[in-house]
Amino acid sequence: MTIVNIDDMRDAAKRRLPKIFFDYIDGGSFSESTLRANRRGFDAWTIEQRVLASGRVPDLSTSYFGGRHALPFMLGPVGFLGLYRGGGEVLAARAAAAAAIPFCLSTFSIASIETLARAAGGDLHFQLYMLDDKALNEELLAAATAARVATLYLTVDCTVTAIRERDVRNAFRSARRPTPAMLASMLSRPGWLFDLLRHGMPAVEALKAHPEFGQGALEQAVNLSRRMDRTVSWAEVDWLRGRWPGRLVIKGVLSREDAARARDAGADAIVISNHGGRQLDGVASTISVLPEVVEHVGGTVEVLIDGGFRRGADIVKALALGASGVLLGRAYAFALAAGGEAGVARAIDILRTELAITLALMGLDSIDVLKAAGTSVVRRAPR
Ligand SMILES: Cc1cc2nc3c(=O)[nH]c(=O)nc-3n(C[C@H](O)[C@H](O)[C@H](O)COP(=O)(O)O)c2cc1C
């Protein structure tokens, strides 16, 4: 099948992955209403067409997270990439480095940040889930520092993990070893299986010195989920701000009040996120809260966004509404599963092309011109 867009990547990933992993990536929490809302939210805005206004190929580079990047989107933190493809984290980070955009490694990863720094390079960020083991939090931070990570994200919308009903049915993150149903679904995807086994039995590298978390990735995933600090509060953000000299990003903010609180706690940036509809089900789409958050804190803390971005036009709408950049989640996770490093490169290229065409037909020369034009190039769609 020809891959034309990000939805095609999803279909290709579905064909290649065992159900347990496809569902883990694709699914949301409870009735998945926020998962659907994130996509639908983009339809509430239209963009302005201006003809014969620009004769140039649009410049897609722009600034966010303190640097100039080739594209206004980057690869955000997605757990367990190394289970969807052998060496998945390294492959995705390499594709990001080749495209001159940042890659953020999740706490829940097969490859460690050291391995990434060695094997992929590029602009590497690290996402921290505060665990209830202070020494291990320190270890993760020290590893990020040693790998010369300048940008750390604290994800704050996951203090309790919501129920993702597809995962419950598939026993993902409850079974410590593959169940017969899991084994059957893994064996039905030989392409995935052989690729993974070529890289050895997957295990979380950062937990190598922590046998108490168990052996393989499945058992470690169960134990890591259980060791998330459920009591984490703004006091820990204060602690982290004192502890981390680099850029601090609070990911998972969805209200004006929390955006201001994060700024006051010393965050350099926030990511407006509902965890891709995987956490509090029933909350609004991220794009729908972006304007009010920007109005409240814009200019005092940098605002980025994720959730449901699958099209160049989605990214254009977010930038016009005041986001400095966009994080991809499933869009590249599916691409990685479907085609490894080349798949991620292709997903980036699809979005790059869609963005360039959209800007050109809007009569805009560059992403920076789009950002400066702001809300003058979008309007609310008639109901
Ligand atoms: C399979 C999967 C795993 C994820 N793991 C993490 C994680 O470990 N840490 C984190 O901060 N966010 C995680 N997220 C959330 C993403 O960073 C992001 O907020 C979300 O995927 C954005 O929505 P989208 O996938 O619709 O683009 C994960 C998302 C998915 C789909």
XYZ file of C-alpha atoms and ligand atoms in Angstrom:
414
model
C 0.000 0.000 0.000
C 1.253 3.480 -0.869
C 1.812 5.639 2.176
C 0.499 9.102 1.460
C -0.325 10.464 4.903
C -0.013 9.832 8.624
C -3.239 7.822 8.749
C -1.662 5.436 6.227
C 1.255 5.068 8.675
C -1.240 4.054 11.337
C -2.692 1.406 9.031
C 0.790 0.132 8.170
C 1.677 -0.038 11.883
C -1.510 -1.979 12.559
C -0.493 -4.575 9.992
C 3.008 -4.967 11.410
C 2.500 -4.808 15.185
C 1.058 -7.386 17.561
C -2.328 -6.183 18.762
C -1.066 -5.550 22.297
C 1.348 -2.863 21.064
C -0.837 -1.363 18.363
C -3.635 -0.923 20.877
C -1.245 0.550 23.440
C -0.169 3.241 20.970
C -3.536 3.852 19.357
C -5.816 3.759 22.380
C -6.969 6.290 24.920
C -8.475 6.127 28.388
C -12.010 5.062 29.338
C -14.474 5.972 26.562
C -11.708 7.605 24.478
C -13.773 10.785 24.135
C -10.775 13.095 24.633
C -8.771 11.039 22.161
C -11.453 11.782 19.550
C -11.866 15.398 20.719
C -8.186 16.132 20.043
C -8.655 15.378 16.350
C -12.033 17.059 16.046
C -10.735 20.176 17.807
C -8.826 21.211 14.693
C -12.094 21.446 12.752
C -13.203 24.331 14.978
C -10.692 26.541 13.143
C -10.241 27.371 9.492
C -7.215 28.986 7.878
C -7.147 31.942 5.506
C -6.310 31.533 1.837
C -4.369 34.389 0.205
C -3.519 34.120 -3.465
C -0.487 35.367 -5.388
C 0.930 36.784 -2.178
C 4.241 34.952 -1.996
C 6.441 33.704 -4.778
C 8.939 31.951 -2.524
C 9.412 28.441 -1.197
C 8.386 28.836 2.460
C 11.096 28.740 5.117
C 9.925 26.186 7.692
C 12.605 26.836 10.301
C 11.670 28.502 13.565
C 12.610 28.881 17.224
C 11.359 26.982 20.261
C 12.929 25.523 23.400
C 15.719 28.048 23.152
C 16.994 27.003 19.741
C 16.488 27.371 16.039
C 15.099 24.190 14.450
C 14.516 23.190 10.844
C 10.808 22.508 11.453
C 8.157 23.772 13.895
C 7.433 20.223 15.121
C 9.580 17.709 16.999
C 9.372 14.167 18.330
C 7.883 14.188 21.836
C 8.256 11.540 24.545
C 6.615 8.200 23.729
C 7.227 5.228 25.989
C 8.645 1.865 24.895
C 9.603 2.777 21.320
C 12.056 -0.121 21.446
C 9.144 -2.560 21.666
C 7.602 -1.403 18.399
C 10.917 -1.765 16.512
C 14.243 -3.183 17.666
C 16.423 -0.215 18.664
C 13.350 2.024 18.239
C 14.547 4.938 20.353
C 17.857 5.165 18.483
C 16.111 4.939 15.103
C 13.629 7.706 15.945
C 16.345 9.924 17.408
C 18.468 9.443 14.282
C 15.568 10.462 12.062
C 15.029 13.551 14.228
C 18.735 14.438 14.106
C 18.761 14.051 10.308
C 15.773 16.416 10.079
C 17.451 18.876 12.510
C 14.629 18.708 15.048
C 14.749 17.676 18.735
C 13.865 14.231 20.065
C 12.655 13.718 23.634
C 13.374 10.372 25.307
C 10.735 9.044 27.720
C 11.607 7.681 31.175
C 9.858 4.508 29.975
C 12.323 3.579 27.269
C 14.253 0.510 26.242
C 17.407 2.465 25.275
C 19.046 4.718 27.840
C 19.909 8.358 27.285
C 23.628 7.396 27.234
C 23.010 4.995 24.373
C 21.090 7.652 22.487
C 23.818 10.236 22.948
C 26.341 7.733 21.635
C 24.343 6.125 18.840
C 22.097 8.918 17.569
C 23.244 12.351 18.758
C 21.268 15.396 17.732
C 19.271 17.640 20.035
C 18.261 15.166 22.763
C 15.733 16.048 25.455
C 14.708 13.870 28.414
C 11.259 13.377 29.940
C 11.059 12.491 33.613
C 8.283 10.718 35.429
C 8.871 11.320 39.089
C 9.197 7.868 40.673
C 8.683 7.135 44.348
C 12.369 6.190 44.575
C 14.311 9.441 45.110
C 17.681 7.812 44.427
C 16.454 6.529 41.062
C 15.110 9.985 40.122
C 18.565 11.358 40.919
C 20.171 8.630 38.825
C 17.991 9.484 35.820
C 18.800 13.183 36.166
C 22.517 12.463 36.488
C 22.379 10.316 33.338
C 20.611 13.133 31.464
C 23.260 15.602 32.600
C 26.071 13.243 31.590
C 24.454 12.892 28.152
C 24.513 16.716 27.852
C 20.744 17.026 27.788
C 19.815 20.694 28.101
C 16.022 20.327 28.183
C 14.138 18.288 30.782
C 10.390 17.725 30.788
C 8.452 16.816 33.896
C 5.198 15.142 32.886
C 2.540 16.091 35.410
C -0.699 14.614 34.052
C 0.127 11.035 34.975
C 0.280 10.886 38.774
C -2.267 8.088 38.549
C -2.472 6.094 35.360
C -5.943 6.126 33.872
C -7.555 2.906 32.735
C -6.944 2.247 29.078
C -9.485 -0.421 28.458
C -7.760 -1.870 25.396
C -4.641 -2.449 27.517
C -6.683 -4.102 30.264
C -8.195 -6.503 27.743
C -4.733 -7.228 26.272
C -3.147 -7.516 29.757
C -0.501 -4.938 28.809
C 1.234 -3.593 31.913
C -0.518 -6.128 34.122
C 1.020 -9.391 32.869
C 4.662 -9.818 33.844
C 5.230 -12.463 31.190
C 3.585 -12.964 27.811
C 0.166 -14.626 28.185
C -0.877 -17.292 25.643
C -3.008 -14.678 23.831
C -0.060 -12.267 23.695
C 2.238 -14.996 22.403
C -0.269 -15.906 19.704
C -0.543 -12.299 18.580
C 3.259 -11.891 18.623
C 3.709 -15.044 16.540
C 1.174 -13.725 14.033
C 3.537 -10.825 13.310
C 6.800 -12.566 12.313
C 8.299 -9.433 10.719
C 8.007 -7.598 14.006
C 9.132 -10.620 16.040
C 12.339 -11.383 14.102
C 13.342 -7.744 14.014
C 12.876 -7.445 17.765
C 14.700 -10.684 18.598
C 17.637 -9.633 16.438
C 18.145 -6.868 18.991
C 17.935 -9.292 21.937
C 15.190 -9.602 24.531
C 14.058 -6.026 25.205
C 14.757 -4.658 28.665
C 14.856 -1.146 30.099
C 18.523 -0.189 29.946
C 18.258 2.518 32.605
C 17.159 -0.188 35.078
C 20.140 -2.477 34.427
C 21.434 -1.906 37.946
C 17.935 -2.343 39.443
C 17.009 -6.039 39.446
C 14.148 -5.218 41.835
C 12.211 -3.969 38.780
C 12.393 -7.442 37.233
C 13.925 -8.862 34.093
C 12.298 -8.185 30.748
C 10.528 -5.091 29.475
C 7.033 -6.411 30.243
C 7.774 -6.976 33.914
C 9.736 -3.723 34.173
C 6.797 -1.850 32.606
C 4.449 -3.253 35.244
C 6.812 -2.283 38.054
C 7.656 1.162 36.676
C 3.944 2.013 36.463
C 3.539 0.960 40.077
C 6.503 3.064 41.185
C 5.207 6.370 39.784
C 5.055 8.907 42.607
C 1.324 9.396 43.192
C 1.953 12.182 45.701
C 3.911 14.419 43.349
C 2.911 18.073 43.804
C 4.159 21.573 43.073
C 6.670 21.035 45.906
C 8.482 18.505 43.678
C 8.468 21.015 40.827
C 10.175 23.473 43.184
C 12.669 20.767 44.125
C 13.340 19.933 40.484
C 13.750 23.604 39.587
C 16.426 23.891 42.265
C 18.055 20.656 41.174
C 18.016 21.078 37.361
C 20.040 24.009 35.989
C 18.932 23.494 32.382
C 15.659 24.265 30.642
C 12.653 22.910 32.557
C 9.448 22.069 30.723
C 6.192 21.174 32.462
C 4.251 18.798 30.211
C 0.577 18.083 30.717
C -0.897 21.502 31.490
C -4.457 22.129 30.333
C -5.614 25.208 32.237
C -4.702 28.878 32.537
C -4.220 28.534 36.283
C -1.786 25.612 36.007
C 0.100 27.374 33.209
C 0.616 30.393 35.475
C 1.535 28.119 38.395
C 4.150 26.339 36.279
C 5.617 29.666 35.191
C 5.708 30.897 38.791
C 7.490 27.679 39.787
C 10.254 28.634 37.363
C 9.367 26.529 34.325
C 10.846 27.841 31.092
C 8.097 26.315 28.984
C 4.879 24.354 29.234
C 3.419 21.768 26.912
C -0.358 21.960 26.673
C -1.240 18.290 26.661
C -3.882 15.818 27.746
C -1.437 12.978 27.125
C -3.027 12.283 23.773
C -6.365 11.411 25.385
C -4.725 8.675 27.451
C -5.260 10.172 30.894
C -8.252 12.267 32.077
C -11.016 11.299 29.702
C -13.652 13.968 29.127
C -11.289 16.955 29.084
C -11.215 19.370 26.183
C -9.029 19.035 23.128
C -5.657 20.723 23.522
C -6.177 23.054 20.536
C -9.391 24.373 22.132
C -7.618 25.540 25.305
C -4.547 26.937 23.535
C -5.949 30.461 22.910
C -6.991 31.063 26.520
C -3.698 29.736 27.893
C -1.719 31.936 25.507
C -3.844 34.922 26.428
C -3.206 34.294 30.122
C 0.517 33.493 30.179
C 1.784 34.251 26.678
C 4.996 36.240 26.675
C 5.829 35.148 30.235
C 6.427 31.450 29.594
C 6.881 29.582 26.331
C 3.837 27.559 25.260
C 4.049 24.387 23.173
C 1.310 21.884 22.445
C 0.646 18.263 21.512
C -2.383 16.041 20.947
C -3.806 14.725 17.699
C -1.415 16.421 15.261
C -1.603 14.438 12.021
C -1.641 17.141 9.302
C 0.450 20.138 8.310
C -2.649 22.314 8.616
C -3.091 21.190 12.263
C 0.384 22.509 12.994
C -0.325 25.780 11.170
C -3.438 26.342 13.314
C -1.537 25.779 16.564
C 1.262 28.162 15.579
C -1.233 30.824 14.511
C -2.975 30.462 17.878
C 0.265 31.158 19.721
C 2.174 27.897 20.216
C 5.913 28.212 19.610
C 6.162 24.567 18.531
C 4.330 21.255 18.312
C 5.237 17.825 19.685
C 4.353 14.688 17.753
C 3.343 11.488 19.528
C 1.505 8.746 17.685
C 2.307 10.254 14.276
C 5.921 9.162 14.554
C 5.373 6.128 16.810
C 3.223 4.548 14.078
C 5.814 5.488 11.466
C 8.569 3.879 13.532
C 6.568 0.680 13.898
C 5.731 0.665 10.207
C 9.127 1.499 8.745
C 11.854 2.044 11.352
C 14.157 5.022 10.845
C 13.054 5.425 7.213
C 9.432 5.356 8.354
C 9.990 8.189 10.819
C 11.922 10.138 8.171
C 8.989 9.620 5.807
C 6.453 10.830 8.421
C 8.558 13.943 9.016
C 8.756 14.484 5.268
C 4.985 14.085 4.831
C 4.341 16.758 7.454
C 7.116 18.972 6.055
C 5.521 18.834 2.587
C 2.001 19.440 3.915
C 3.272 22.419 5.896
C 5.091 23.932 2.932
C 2.037 23.597 0.671
C -0.292 25.007 3.337
C 1.933 28.030 3.969
C 2.365 28.699 0.249
C -1.392 28.647 -0.376
C -1.901 30.927 2.618
C 0.506 33.355 0.982
C 3.006 33.128 3.840
C 6.783 33.115 3.324
C 7.814 31.384 6.501
C 6.809 29.900 9.835
C 8.097 33.061 11.509
C 5.778 35.181 9.334
C 2.918 32.816 10.269
C 3.689 33.220 13.974
C 3.826 37.002 13.613
C 0.496 37.020 11.715
C -1.036 35.033 14.594
C -4.804 34.877 14.835
C -5.235 37.087 11.760
C -4.713 34.011 9.546
C -7.240 31.730 11.264
C -10.903 32.093 12.076
C -13.465 30.109 14.023
C -15.319 27.700 11.774
C -19.022 28.372 11.496
C -20.949 25.853 13.606
C 2.273 4.987 23.110
C 2.432 6.287 23.837
C 3.308 6.357 24.911
C 3.490 7.574 25.570
N 4.420 7.649 26.565
C 4.662 8.844 27.155
C 5.685 8.961 28.124
O 6.369 8.001 28.435
N 5.877 10.181 28.680
C 5.139 11.285 28.340
O 5.357 12.368 28.869
N 4.165 11.194 27.417
C 3.913 10.010 26.815
N 2.949 9.921 25.858
C 2.183 11.122 25.478
C 2.854 11.865 24.341
O 4.030 12.507 24.759
C 1.916 12.954 23.794
O 1.461 13.761 24.852
C 0.729 12.397 23.023
O 1.085 11.228 22.342
C 0.210 13.442 22.051
O -0.908 13.004 21.354
P -0.833 12.335 19.887
O -0.232 10.988 20.074
O -2.252 12.259 19.483
O -0.002 13.213 19.026
C 2.746 8.720 25.178
C 1.870 8.624 24.103
C 1.719 7.430 23.425
C 0.785 7.380 22.243
